[in-house]
Every structure is written in structure tokens, then in C-alpha cells.
Amino acid sequence: MATNPRTAGTSVEPLILERWSPRAFDGSAISDADLDTIFDAARWAPSAFNFQPWRFLYARRDSASWSRFLGLLLPFNQSWAERASVLIFALSDTLIQGPTATEPSPSHSHSFDAGAAWALLALQATRLGYHAHGMTGIDFERTRAELDIPDRFRIEAAIAIGRIADKSILPEALQARELPSDRKKITDVAFEGNFSR
Ligand SMILES: Cc1cc2nc3c(=O)[nH]c(=O)nc-3n(C[C@H](O)[C@H](O)[C@H](O)COP(=O)(O)O)c2cc1C
């Protein structure tokens, strides 16, 4: 049987290891207060010029928009995300306007900044007892049209947030994958000095 490979080799913050992306959610509702706290965490991410290019469109499972949002995911993601508590589309503004600029210009870091916001959102969700699962298995074209997303905003990903359920609710093939994953070694991703292969 597979085991959880997440043991800290350093003094990394335990919350970071607790965050992972399950697919077995219990279909419970999320409170306004919890959702606000999760978006508040995202809001405190750093961004170039503090421009805060992230935007979040969301639908709670008990809302009128839920089935519309769910229908924008690819079928595989729909099959498990239908038991999440909230579905979110994370966007980023591809244009930036500095305090002295008269016109917006292309942003170098809109995705980097939105990624930081997503990471904080996911950690806050974890702290509150939820799990957040990112998805790019989305129908991007239909999402833009259906949710009235202006051209200047990039659709980065969708996010399902929910309370974890027993993996036995999943089809067998997915049960086998329902486990925190491992990572590359630090020395494979962080180089002192020049880039090294
Ligand atoms: C941007 C992004 C897109 C992803 N797309 C999908 C997806 O479409 N479907 C899915 O089941 N998981 C998706 N994932 C989940 C990743 O597979 C998962 O985060 C990765 O395997 C690491 O596992 P962990 O999050 O449990 O640590 C996505 C994650 C991210 C961050």
C-alpha cells in the first residue's frame, strides 16, 4: 500500500505539507465567513507594484450558478469536483497601469502574482480544514464567454474547495491516486549560481 511521502527534511512549515489536492469531497456547504477568510488570504499576496492582478469568480454548491460553473470543467474534473463546496475561476489581469502611467501596458508578472494568491488561498483553506484542488482541465473558451471575462484577463485555472471525504466514494482508479504526492529534490530545482542541468 502506498504511504504518505511527505516527511519534512527541513524545518518547513507543517501547513505547507498538509496542503494537497484530494478529489474525494463530502459535498458539504461552505460558510460565508470561511469563504471570506480564504479570499482574504489570497488578497494579501505580494504583486508587482502591488497591482493585485488576480480576480476570482466563484459559485457555491447551493447557488444558482453552481451547475453553470461545474459545466465549464472538463468531464473528468466534473466527475469529482461535483462534490466540492465551492468552485472558483482564478483570473489575472494581463495589463498593468503604474501610478504615473496614462495607459495600461503588458504585465510581466500577472500569472506569477496570481499564482502567489492561489498559494495563499490554498494554504488558508487548509488551515480552515478544507482542501483546495487546482484545475486547468477547463473549457477555456466557453468559460470566457459564459462568465463574461474581458479579453485582457487570462483564465489561469479553476479551483475546487471542499471538505475531504473517504476515498471509497471515488472510482477505484482514482482511489489509488488519492494520496499526497512527493516532490523533486531541493538540489534539482534550486541552484547556487548559474543554471545547472
Ligand atoms: C494549475 C494546476 C492545474 C491542475 N489541473 C488539474 C486538473 O485539471 N485535474 C486534476 O485532477 N488535478 C489538477 N491539478 C492538481 C495537480 O495534479 C496536483 O496539484 C499535483 O499533482 C500536486 O499534487 P498536490 O497538489 O496534491 O500536492 C492541477 C494543479 C494545478 C496547480
JSON list of C-alpha atoms and ligand atoms in Angstrom, two decimals:
[
{"chain": "A", "resi": 1, "resn": "MET", "atom": "CA", "xyz": [0.00, 0.00, 0.00]},
{"chain": "A", "resi": 2, "resn": "ALA", "atom": "CA", "xyz": [1.28, 3.49, -0.85]},
{"chain": "A", "resi": 3, "resn": "THR", "atom": "CA", "xyz": [2.21, 5.73, 2.05]},
{"chain": "A", "resi": 4, "resn": "ASN", "atom": "CA", "xyz": [2.37, 9.47, 2.51]},
{"chain": "A", "resi": 5, "resn": "PRO", "atom": "CA", "xyz": [5.86, 10.57, 1.35]},
{"chain": "A", "resi": 6, "resn": "ARG", "atom": "CA", "xyz": [5.52, 13.99, 2.99]},
{"chain": "A", "resi": 7, "resn": "THR", "atom": "CA", "xyz": [8.01, 13.99, 5.77]},
{"chain": "A", "resi": 8, "resn": "ALA", "atom": "CA", "xyz": [9.92, 17.19, 6.32]},
{"chain": "A", "resi": 9, "resn": "GLY", "atom": "CA", "xyz": [13.68, 17.00, 5.72]},
{"chain": "A", "resi": 10, "resn": "THR", "atom": "CA", "xyz": [13.91, 20.60, 6.88]},
{"chain": "A", "resi": 11, "resn": "SER", "atom": "CA", "xyz": [12.01, 22.79, 9.30]},
{"chain": "A", "resi": 12, "resn": "VAL", "atom": "CA", "xyz": [9.44, 23.63, 6.58]},
{"chain": "A", "resi": 13, "resn": "GLU", "atom": "CA", "xyz": [6.14, 24.97, 7.94]},
{"chain": "A", "resi": 14, "resn": "PRO", "atom": "CA", "xyz": [3.89, 21.92, 8.56]},
{"chain": "A", "resi": 15, "resn": "LEU", "atom": "CA", "xyz": [0.83, 23.62, 6.95]},
{"chain": "A", "resi": 16, "resn": "ILE", "atom": "CA", "xyz": [2.70, 23.52, 3.63]},
{"chain": "A", "resi": 17, "resn": "LEU", "atom": "CA", "xyz": [2.96, 19.72, 3.82]},
{"chain": "A", "resi": 18, "resn": "GLU", "atom": "CA", "xyz": [-0.67, 19.40, 4.91]},
{"chain": "A", "resi": 19, "resn": "ARG", "atom": "CA", "xyz": [-1.88, 21.08, 1.72]},
{"chain": "A", "resi": 20, "resn": "TRP", "atom": "CA", "xyz": [-2.58, 18.60, -1.02]},
{"chain": "A", "resi": 21, "resn": "SER", "atom": "CA", "xyz": [-5.16, 18.06, -3.73]},
{"chain": "A", "resi": 22, "resn": "PRO", "atom": "CA", "xyz": [-7.68, 15.32, -3.00]},
{"chain": "A", "resi": 23, "resn": "ARG", "atom": "CA", "xyz": [-10.63, 14.52, -5.26]},
{"chain": "A", "resi": 24, "resn": "ALA", "atom": "CA", "xyz": [-12.89, 12.96, -2.62]},
{"chain": "A", "resi": 25, "resn": "PHE", "atom": "CA", "xyz": [-15.00, 15.81, -1.24]},
{"chain": "A", "resi": 26, "resn": "ASP", "atom": "CA", "xyz": [-18.02, 15.42, 1.02]},
{"chain": "A", "resi": 27, "resn": "GLY", "atom": "CA", "xyz": [-20.47, 17.76, -0.72]},
{"chain": "A", "resi": 28, "resn": "SER", "atom": "CA", "xyz": [-20.95, 19.98, 2.34]},
{"chain": "A", "resi": 29, "resn": "ALA", "atom": "CA", "xyz": [-21.65, 23.72, 2.20]},
{"chain": "A", "resi": 30, "resn": "ILE", "atom": "CA", "xyz": [-19.02, 26.36, 2.95]},
{"chain": "A", "resi": 31, "resn": "SER", "atom": "CA", "xyz": [-19.92, 29.29, 5.20]},
{"chain": "A", "resi": 32, "resn": "ASP", "atom": "CA", "xyz": [-19.67, 32.93, 4.12]},
{"chain": "A", "resi": 33, "resn": "ALA", "atom": "CA", "xyz": [-17.14, 33.50, 6.89]},
{"chain": "A", "resi": 34, "resn": "ASP", "atom": "CA", "xyz": [-14.83, 30.69, 5.73]},
{"chain": "A", "resi": 35, "resn": "LEU", "atom": "CA", "xyz": [-15.03, 31.75, 2.09]},
{"chain": "A", "resi": 36, "resn": "ASP", "atom": "CA", "xyz": [-14.30, 35.36, 3.04]},
{"chain": "A", "resi": 37, "resn": "THR", "atom": "CA", "xyz": [-11.27, 34.26, 5.06]},
{"chain": "A", "resi": 38, "resn": "ILE", "atom": "CA", "xyz": [-9.97, 32.20, 2.13]},
{"chain": "A", "resi": 39, "resn": "PHE", "atom": "CA", "xyz": [-10.29, 35.11, -0.31]},
{"chain": "A", "resi": 40, "resn": "ASP", "atom": "CA", "xyz": [-8.82, 37.47, 2.28]},
{"chain": "A", "resi": 41, "resn": "ALA", "atom": "CA", "xyz": [-5.69, 35.29, 2.42]},
{"chain": "A", "resi": 42, "resn": "ALA", "atom": "CA", "xyz": [-5.38, 35.50, -1.38]},
{"chain": "A", "resi": 43, "resn": "ARG", "atom": "CA", "xyz": [-5.73, 39.28, -1.19]},
{"chain": "A", "resi": 44, "resn": "TRP", "atom": "CA", "xyz": [-2.58, 39.56, 0.94]},
{"chain": "A", "resi": 45, "resn": "ALA", "atom": "CA", "xyz": [-0.31, 38.03, -1.70]},
{"chain": "A", "resi": 46, "resn": "PRO", "atom": "CA", "xyz": [2.54, 40.19, -2.97]},
{"chain": "A", "resi": 47, "resn": "SER", "atom": "CA", "xyz": [2.39, 41.50, -6.54]},
{"chain": "A", "resi": 48, "resn": "ALA", "atom": "CA", "xyz": [4.39, 43.75, -8.84]},
{"chain": "A", "resi": 49, "resn": "PHE", "atom": "CA", "xyz": [3.67, 47.38, -7.97]},
{"chain": "A", "resi": 50, "resn": "ASN", "atom": "CA", "xyz": [1.02, 45.98, -5.58]},
{"chain": "A", "resi": 51, "resn": "PHE", "atom": "CA", "xyz": [-1.23, 45.90, -8.64]},
{"chain": "A", "resi": 52, "resn": "GLN", "atom": "CA", "xyz": [-3.09, 42.79, -7.35]},
{"chain": "A", "resi": 53, "resn": "PRO", "atom": "CA", "xyz": [-3.95, 41.43, -10.82]},
{"chain": "A", "resi": 54, "resn": "TRP", "atom": "CA", "xyz": [-5.85, 38.39, -9.50]},
{"chain": "A", "resi": 55, "resn": "ARG", "atom": "CA", "xyz": [-9.63, 38.10, -9.78]},
{"chain": "A", "resi": 56, "resn": "PHE", "atom": "CA", "xyz": [-11.81, 35.24, -8.56]},
{"chain": "A", "resi": 57, "resn": "LEU", "atom": "CA", "xyz": [-15.22, 34.24, -9.91]},
{"chain": "A", "resi": 58, "resn": "TYR", "atom": "CA", "xyz": [-16.96, 31.74, -7.67]},
{"chain": "A", "resi": 59, "resn": "ALA", "atom": "CA", "xyz": [-20.08, 29.67, -7.25]},
{"chain": "A", "resi": 60, "resn": "ARG", "atom": "CA", "xyz": [-21.09, 27.86, -4.08]},
{"chain": "A", "resi": 61, "resn": "ARG", "atom": "CA", "xyz": [-22.65, 24.42, -4.50]},
{"chain": "A", "resi": 62, "resn": "ASP", "atom": "CA", "xyz": [-26.01, 25.65, -3.17]},
{"chain": "A", "resi": 63, "resn": "SER", "atom": "CA", "xyz": [-26.14, 28.64, -5.54]},
{"chain": "A", "resi": 64, "resn": "ALA", "atom": "CA", "xyz": [-27.92, 29.18, -8.84]},
{"chain": "A", "resi": 65, "resn": "SER", "atom": "CA", "xyz": [-24.55, 29.46, -10.66]},
{"chain": "A", "resi": 66, "resn": "TRP", "atom": "CA", "xyz": [-23.19, 26.11, -9.43]},
{"chain": "A", "resi": 67, "resn": "SER", "atom": "CA", "xyz": [-24.24, 23.90, -12.34]},
{"chain": "A", "resi": 68, "resn": "ARG", "atom": "CA", "xyz": [-23.09, 26.53, -14.83]},
{"chain": "A", "resi": 69, "resn": "PHE", "atom": "CA", "xyz": [-19.64, 26.67, -13.22]},
{"chain": "A", "resi": 70, "resn": "LEU", "atom": "CA", "xyz": [-19.40, 22.89, -12.92]},
{"chain": "A", "resi": 71, "resn": "GLY", "atom": "CA", "xyz": [-20.32, 22.54, -16.60]},
{"chain": "A", "resi": 72, "resn": "LEU", "atom": "CA", "xyz": [-17.26, 24.61, -17.58]},
{"chain": "A", "resi": 73, "resn": "LEU", "atom": "CA", "xyz": [-14.87, 21.94, -16.27]},
{"chain": "A", "resi": 74, "resn": "LEU", "atom": "CA", "xyz": [-13.78, 19.07, -18.49]},
{"chain": "A", "resi": 75, "resn": "PRO", "atom": "CA", "xyz": [-15.80, 15.90, -17.83]},
{"chain": "A", "resi": 76, "resn": "PHE", "atom": "CA", "xyz": [-13.07, 14.19, -15.78]},
{"chain": "A", "resi": 77, "resn": "ASN", "atom": "CA", "xyz": [-12.87, 17.14, -13.41]},
{"chain": "A", "resi": 78, "resn": "GLN", "atom": "CA", "xyz": [-16.66, 17.43, -13.23]},
{"chain": "A", "resi": 79, "resn": "SER", "atom": "CA", "xyz": [-16.82, 13.80, -12.10]},
{"chain": "A", "resi": 80, "resn": "TRP", "atom": "CA", "xyz": [-15.14, 14.55, -8.78]},
{"chain": "A", "resi": 81, "resn": "ALA", "atom": "CA", "xyz": [-15.47, 18.35, -8.39]},
{"chain": "A", "resi": 82, "resn": "GLU", "atom": "CA", "xyz": [-19.26, 17.97, -8.28]},
{"chain": "A", "resi": 83, "resn": "ARG", "atom": "CA", "xyz": [-18.84, 17.17, -4.57]},
{"chain": "A", "resi": 84, "resn": "ALA", "atom": "CA", "xyz": [-16.79, 20.32, -3.79]},
{"chain": "A", "resi": 85, "resn": "SER", "atom": "CA", "xyz": [-18.23, 23.14, -1.67]},
{"chain": "A", "resi": 86, "resn": "VAL", "atom": "CA", "xyz": [-17.24, 25.97, -3.99]},
{"chain": "A", "resi": 87, "resn": "LEU", "atom": "CA", "xyz": [-15.82, 26.30, -7.49]},
{"chain": "A", "resi": 88, "resn": "ILE", "atom": "CA", "xyz": [-13.61, 29.23, -8.36]},
{"chain": "A", "resi": 89, "resn": "PHE", "atom": "CA", "xyz": [-12.11, 30.52, -11.59]},
{"chain": "A", "resi": 90, "resn": "ALA", "atom": "CA", "xyz": [-8.84, 32.36, -10.99]},
{"chain": "A", "resi": 91, "resn": "LEU", "atom": "CA", "xyz": [-8.05, 35.12, -13.48]},
{"chain": "A", "resi": 92, "resn": "SER", "atom": "CA", "xyz": [-5.20, 37.56, -13.89]},
{"chain": "A", "resi": 93, "resn": "ASP", "atom": "CA", "xyz": [-5.08, 40.98, -15.49]},
{"chain": "A", "resi": 94, "resn": "THR", "atom": "CA", "xyz": [-2.56, 40.83, -18.34]},
{"chain": "A", "resi": 95, "resn": "LEU", "atom": "CA", "xyz": [-2.29, 44.63, -18.38]},
{"chain": "A", "resi": 96, "resn": "ILE", "atom": "CA", "xyz": [-0.83, 46.84, -15.70]},
{"chain": "A", "resi": 97, "resn": "GLN", "atom": "CA", "xyz": [-1.05, 50.56, -15.15]},
{"chain": "A", "resi": 98, "resn": "GLY", "atom": "CA", "xyz": [1.52, 52.14, -12.84]},
{"chain": "A", "resi": 99, "resn": "PRO", "atom": "CA", "xyz": [0.62, 55.18, -10.74]},
{"chain": "A", "resi": 100, "resn": "THR", "atom": "CA", "xyz": [2.18, 57.61, -13.24]},
{"chain": "A", "resi": 101, "resn": "ALA", "atom": "CA", "xyz": [1.22, 55.77, -16.48]},
{"chain": "A", "resi": 102, "resn": "THR", "atom": "CA", "xyz": [-1.53, 57.15, -18.66]},
{"chain": "A", "resi": 103, "resn": "GLU", "atom": "CA", "xyz": [-2.18, 53.86, -20.44]},
{"chain": "A", "resi": 104, "resn": "PRO", "atom": "CA", "xyz": [-2.08, 50.22, -19.34]},
{"chain": "A", "resi": 105, "resn": "SER", "atom": "CA", "xyz": [0.83, 48.15, -20.69]},
{"chain": "A", "resi": 106, "resn": "PRO", "atom": "CA", "xyz": [1.51, 44.38, -20.77]},
{"chain": "A", "resi": 107, "resn": "SER", "atom": "CA", "xyz": [2.27, 42.97, -17.33]},
{"chain": "A", "resi": 108, "resn": "HIS", "atom": "CA", "xyz": [5.32, 40.74, -16.98]},
{"chain": "A", "resi": 109, "resn": "SER", "atom": "CA", "xyz": [4.13, 39.08, -13.78]},
{"chain": "A", "resi": 110, "resn": "HIS", "atom": "CA", "xyz": [0.35, 38.71, -13.86]},
{"chain": "A", "resi": 111, "resn": "SER", "atom": "CA", "xyz": [0.46, 34.92, -13.73]},
{"chain": "A", "resi": 112, "resn": "PHE", "atom": "CA", "xyz": [3.26, 34.87, -11.15]},
{"chain": "A", "resi": 113, "resn": "ASP", "atom": "CA", "xyz": [1.25, 37.24, -8.94]},
{"chain": "A", "resi": 114, "resn": "ALA", "atom": "CA", "xyz": [-1.99, 35.27, -9.35]},
{"chain": "A", "resi": 115, "resn": "GLY", "atom": "CA", "xyz": [-0.04, 32.10, -8.54]},
{"chain": "A", "resi": 116, "resn": "ALA", "atom": "CA", "xyz": [1.07, 33.65, -5.27]},
{"chain": "A", "resi": 117, "resn": "ALA", "atom": "CA", "xyz": [-2.55, 34.50, -4.47]},
{"chain": "A", "resi": 118, "resn": "TRP", "atom": "CA", "xyz": [-3.67, 30.94, -5.26]},
{"chain": "A", "resi": 119, "resn": "ALA", "atom": "CA", "xyz": [-0.97, 29.51, -2.99]},
{"chain": "A", "resi": 120, "resn": "LEU", "atom": "CA", "xyz": [-2.09, 31.65, -0.06]},
{"chain": "A", "resi": 121, "resn": "LEU", "atom": "CA", "xyz": [-5.74, 30.78, -0.77]},
{"chain": "A", "resi": 122, "resn": "ALA", "atom": "CA", "xyz": [-4.91, 27.07, -0.74]},
{"chain": "A", "resi": 123, "resn": "LEU", "atom": "CA", "xyz": [-2.94, 27.32, 2.50]},
{"chain": "A", "resi": 124, "resn": "GLN", "atom": "CA", "xyz": [-5.72, 29.28, 4.21]},
{"chain": "A", "resi": 125, "resn": "ALA", "atom": "CA", "xyz": [-8.29, 26.71, 3.04]},
{"chain": "A", "resi": 126, "resn": "THR", "atom": "CA", "xyz": [-6.07, 24.01, 4.55]},
{"chain": "A", "resi": 127, "resn": "ARG", "atom": "CA", "xyz": [-5.81, 25.88, 7.82]},
{"chain": "A", "resi": 128, "resn": "LEU", "atom": "CA", "xyz": [-9.64, 26.02, 7.96]},
{"chain": "A", "resi": 129, "resn": "GLY", "atom": "CA", "xyz": [-9.97, 22.27, 7.42]},
{"chain": "A", "resi": 130, "resn": "TYR", "atom": "CA", "xyz": [-10.71, 22.33, 3.69]},
{"chain": "A", "resi": 131, "resn": "HIS", "atom": "CA", "xyz": [-8.65, 21.24, 0.70]},
{"chain": "A", "resi": 132, "resn": "ALA", "atom": "CA", "xyz": [-8.22, 23.29, -2.47]},
{"chain": "A", "resi": 133, "resn": "HIS", "atom": "CA", "xyz": [-7.63, 21.49, -5.78]},
{"chain": "A", "resi": 134, "resn": "GLY", "atom": "CA", "xyz": [-6.41, 23.48, -8.81]},
{"chain": "A", "resi": 135, "resn": "MET", "atom": "CA", "xyz": [-7.55, 22.54, -12.32]},
{"chain": "A", "resi": 136, "resn": "THR", "atom": "CA", "xyz": [-6.59, 23.54, -15.84]},
{"chain": "A", "resi": 137, "resn": "GLY", "atom": "CA", "xyz": [-8.88, 20.87, -17.24]},
{"chain": "A", "resi": 138, "resn": "ILE", "atom": "CA", "xyz": [-11.37, 23.55, -18.17]},
{"chain": "A", "resi": 139, "resn": "ASP", "atom": "CA", "xyz": [-13.19, 24.57, -21.33]},
{"chain": "A", "resi": 140, "resn": "PHE", "atom": "CA", "xyz": [-11.37, 27.93, -21.51]},
{"chain": "A", "resi": 141, "resn": "GLU", "atom": "CA", "xyz": [-13.30, 29.28, -24.48]},
{"chain": "A", "resi": 142, "resn": "ARG", "atom": "CA", "xyz": [-16.72, 28.56, -23.02]},
{"chain": "A", "resi": 143, "resn": "THR", "atom": "CA", "xyz": [-15.60, 29.87, -19.61]},
{"chain": "A", "resi": 144, "resn": "ARG", "atom": "CA", "xyz": [-14.64, 33.22, -21.10]},
{"chain": "A", "resi": 145, "resn": "ALA", "atom": "CA", "xyz": [-17.91, 33.54, -22.98]},
{"chain": "A", "resi": 146, "resn": "GLU", "atom": "CA", "xyz": [-20.19, 32.17, -20.26]},
{"chain": "A", "resi": 147, "resn": "LEU", "atom": "CA", "xyz": [-18.68, 34.23, -17.43]},
{"chain": "A", "resi": 148, "resn": "ASP", "atom": "CA", "xyz": [-18.24, 37.47, -19.44]},
{"chain": "A", "resi": 149, "resn": "ILE", "atom": "CA", "xyz": [-14.48, 37.55, -18.89]},
{"chain": "A", "resi": 150, "resn": "PRO", "atom": "CA", "xyz": [-12.88, 40.50, -20.72]},
{"chain": "A", "resi": 151, "resn": "ASP", "atom": "CA", "xyz": [-10.06, 39.75, -23.19]},
{"chain": "A", "resi": 152, "resn": "ARG", "atom": "CA", "xyz": [-7.40, 41.43, -21.05]},
{"chain": "A", "resi": 153, "resn": "PHE", "atom": "CA", "xyz": [-7.89, 38.84, -18.28]},
{"chain": "A", "resi": 154, "resn": "ARG", "atom": "CA", "xyz": [-6.15, 35.47, -18.55]},
{"chain": "A", "resi": 155, "resn": "ILE", "atom": "CA", "xyz": [-8.07, 32.50, -17.23]},
{"chain": "A", "resi": 156, "resn": "GLU", "atom": "CA", "xyz": [-5.39, 30.88, -15.08]},
{"chain": "A", "resi": 157, "resn": "ALA", "atom": "CA", "xyz": [-7.16, 27.89, -13.56]},
{"chain": "A", "resi": 158, "resn": "ALA", "atom": "CA", "xyz": [-10.21, 26.66, -11.74]},
{"chain": "A", "resi": 159, "resn": "ILE", "atom": "CA", "xyz": [-10.12, 25.72, -8.07]},
{"chain": "A", "resi": 160, "resn": "ALA", "atom": "CA", "xyz": [-12.38, 23.30, -6.20]},
{"chain": "A", "resi": 161, "resn": "ILE", "atom": "CA", "xyz": [-12.53, 23.73, -2.44]},
{"chain": "A", "resi": 162, "resn": "GLY", "atom": "CA", "xyz": [-14.24, 21.31, -0.13]},
{"chain": "A", "resi": 163, "resn": "ARG", "atom": "CA", "xyz": [-14.05, 19.12, 2.93]},
{"chain": "A", "resi": 164, "resn": "ILE", "atom": "CA", "xyz": [-12.33, 15.82, 2.37]},
{"chain": "A", "resi": 165, "resn": "ALA", "atom": "CA", "xyz": [-14.34, 12.59, 2.28]},
{"chain": "A", "resi": 166, "resn": "ASP", "atom": "CA", "xyz": [-13.30, 8.96, 2.46]},
{"chain": "A", "resi": 167, "resn": "LYS", "atom": "CA", "xyz": [-11.66, 7.91, -0.79]},
{"chain": "A", "resi": 168, "resn": "SER", "atom": "CA", "xyz": [-14.04, 4.96, -1.09]},
{"chain": "A", "resi": 169, "resn": "ILE", "atom": "CA", "xyz": [-16.56, 7.35, -2.68]},
{"chain": "A", "resi": 170, "resn": "LEU", "atom": "CA", "xyz": [-14.26, 7.58, -5.74]},
{"chain": "A", "resi": 171, "resn": "PRO", "atom": "CA", "xyz": [-13.99, 5.09, -8.62]},
{"chain": "A", "resi": 172, "resn": "GLU", "atom": "CA", "xyz": [-11.20, 2.55, -8.00]},
{"chain": "A", "resi": 173, "resn": "ALA", "atom": "CA", "xyz": [-8.72, 4.13, -10.42]},
{"chain": "A", "resi": 174, "resn": "LEU", "atom": "CA", "xyz": [-8.97, 7.45, -8.59]},
{"chain": "A", "resi": 175, "resn": "GLN", "atom": "CA", "xyz": [-8.77, 5.87, -5.15]},
{"chain": "A", "resi": 176, "resn": "ALA", "atom": "CA", "xyz": [-5.24, 4.72, -5.99]},
{"chain": "A", "resi": 177, "resn": "ARG", "atom": "CA", "xyz": [-4.22, 8.33, -6.75]},
{"chain": "A", "resi": 178, "resn": "GLU", "atom": "CA", "xyz": [-5.87, 9.80, -3.63]},
{"chain": "A", "resi": 179, "resn": "LEU", "atom": "CA", "xyz": [-2.68, 10.46, -1.71]},
{"chain": "A", "resi": 180, "resn": "PRO", "atom": "CA", "xyz": [-0.33, 13.39, -1.07]},
{"chain": "A", "resi": 181, "resn": "SER", "atom": "CA", "xyz": [2.41, 13.31, -3.71]},
{"chain": "A", "resi": 182, "resn": "ASP", "atom": "CA", "xyz": [6.18, 13.65, -3.41]},
{"chain": "A", "resi": 183, "resn": "ARG", "atom": "CA", "xyz": [8.43, 16.34, -4.90]},
{"chain": "A", "resi": 184, "resn": "LYS", "atom": "CA", "xyz": [11.73, 16.76, -6.72]},
{"chain": "A", "resi": 185, "resn": "LYS", "atom": "CA", "xyz": [14.78, 17.18, -4.51]},
{"chain": "A", "resi": 186, "resn": "ILE", "atom": "CA", "xyz": [15.79, 20.72, -3.50]},
{"chain": "A", "resi": 187, "resn": "THR", "atom": "CA", "xyz": [19.04, 20.25, -5.43]},
{"chain": "A", "resi": 188, "resn": "ASP", "atom": "CA", "xyz": [17.04, 19.51, -8.61]},
{"chain": "A", "resi": 189, "resn": "VAL", "atom": "CA", "xyz": [15.26, 22.88, -8.51]},
{"chain": "A", "resi": 190, "resn": "ALA", "atom": "CA", "xyz": [17.47, 25.36, -6.63]},
{"chain": "A", "resi": 191, "resn": "PHE", "atom": "CA", "xyz": [20.98, 26.11, -7.95]},
{"chain": "A", "resi": 192, "resn": "GLU", "atom": "CA", "xyz": [23.58, 28.28, -6.31]},
{"chain": "A", "resi": 193, "resn": "GLY", "atom": "CA", "xyz": [24.82, 30.50, -9.12]},
{"chain": "A", "resi": 194, "resn": "ASN", "atom": "CA", "xyz": [24.32, 29.65, -12.78]},
{"chain": "A", "resi": 195, "resn": "PHE", "atom": "CA", "xyz": [21.56, 27.50, -14.18]},
{"chain": "A", "resi": 196, "resn": "SER", "atom": "CA", "xyz": [22.57, 23.88, -13.96]},
{"chain": "A", "resi": 197, "resn": "ARG", "atom": "CA", "xyz": [21.02, 20.85, -15.68]},
{"chain": "B", "resi": 1, "resn": "LIG", "atom": "C1", "xyz": [-2.56, 24.88, -12.28]},
{"chain": "B", "resi": 1, "resn": "LIG", "atom": "C2", "xyz": [-2.97, 23.48, -11.87]},
{"chain": "B", "resi": 1, "resn": "LIG", "atom": "C3", "xyz": [-3.76, 22.73, -12.74]},
{"chain": "B", "resi": 1, "resn": "LIG", "atom": "C4", "xyz": [-4.18, 21.46, -12.36]},
{"chain": "B", "resi": 1, "resn": "LIG", "atom": "N1", "xyz": [-5.08, 20.78, -13.16]},
{"chain": "B", "resi": 1, "resn": "LIG", "atom": "C5", "xyz": [-5.68, 19.66, -12.67]},
{"chain": "B", "resi": 1, "resn": "LIG", "atom": "C6", "xyz": [-6.78, 19.09, -13.36]},
{"chain": "B", "resi": 1, "resn": "LIG", "atom": "O1", "xyz": [-7.26, 19.60, -14.38]},
{"chain": "B", "resi": 1, "resn": "LIG", "atom": "N2", "xyz": [-7.34, 17.97, -12.84]},
{"chain": "B", "resi": 1, "resn": "LIG", "atom": "C7", "xyz": [-6.87, 17.38, -11.68]},
{"chain": "B", "resi": 1, "resn": "LIG", "atom": "O2", "xyz": [-7.44, 16.37, -11.26]},
{"chain": "B", "resi": 1, "resn": "LIG", "atom": "N3", "xyz": [-5.83, 17.92, -11.00]},
{"chain": "B", "resi": 1, "resn": "LIG", "atom": "C8", "xyz": [-5.24, 19.05, -11.46]},
{"chain": "B", "resi": 1, "resn": "LIG", "atom": "N4", "xyz": [-4.22, 19.65, -10.74]},
{"chain": "B", "resi": 1, "resn": "LIG", "atom": "C9", "xyz": [-3.72, 19.04, -9.49]},
{"chain": "B", "resi": 1, "resn": "LIG", "atom": "C10", "xyz": [-2.26, 18.62, -9.65]},
{"chain": "B", "resi": 1, "resn": "LIG", "atom": "O3", "xyz": [-2.19, 17.42, -10.35]},
{"chain": "B", "resi": 1, "resn": "LIG", "atom": "C11", "xyz": [-1.63, 18.50, -8.24]},
{"chain": "B", "resi": 1, "resn": "LIG", "atom": "O4", "xyz": [-1.61, 19.77, -7.64]},
{"chain": "B", "resi": 1, "resn": "LIG", "atom": "C12", "xyz": [-0.21, 17.95, -8.33]},
{"chain": "B", "resi": 1, "resn": "LIG", "atom": "O5", "xyz": [-0.21, 16.62, -8.74]},
{"chain": "B", "resi": 1, "resn": "LIG", "atom": "C13", "xyz": [0.49, 18.04, -6.98]},
{"chain": "B", "resi": 1, "resn": "LIG", "atom": "O6", "xyz": [-0.24, 17.36, -6.02]},
{"chain": "B", "resi": 1, "resn": "LIG", "atom": "P1", "xyz": [-0.72, 18.04, -4.67]},
{"chain": "B", "resi": 1, "resn": "LIG", "atom": "O7", "xyz": [-1.47, 19.31, -5.03]},
{"chain": "B", "resi": 1, "resn": "LIG", "atom": "O8", "xyz": [-1.63, 17.01, -4.03]},
{"chain": "B", "resi": 1, "resn": "LIG", "atom": "O9", "xyz": [0.48, 18.37, -3.84]},
{"chain": "B", "resi": 1, "resn": "LIG", "atom": "C14", "xyz": [-3.78, 20.91, -11.10]},
{"chain": "B", "resi": 1, "resn": "LIG", "atom": "C15", "xyz": [-2.97, 21.68, -10.25]},
{"chain": "B", "resi": 1, "resn": "LIG", "atom": "C16", "xyz": [-2.59, 22.96, -10.62]},
{"chain": "B", "resi": 1, "resn": "LIG", "atom": "C17", "xyz": [-1.77, 23.79, -9.64]}
]
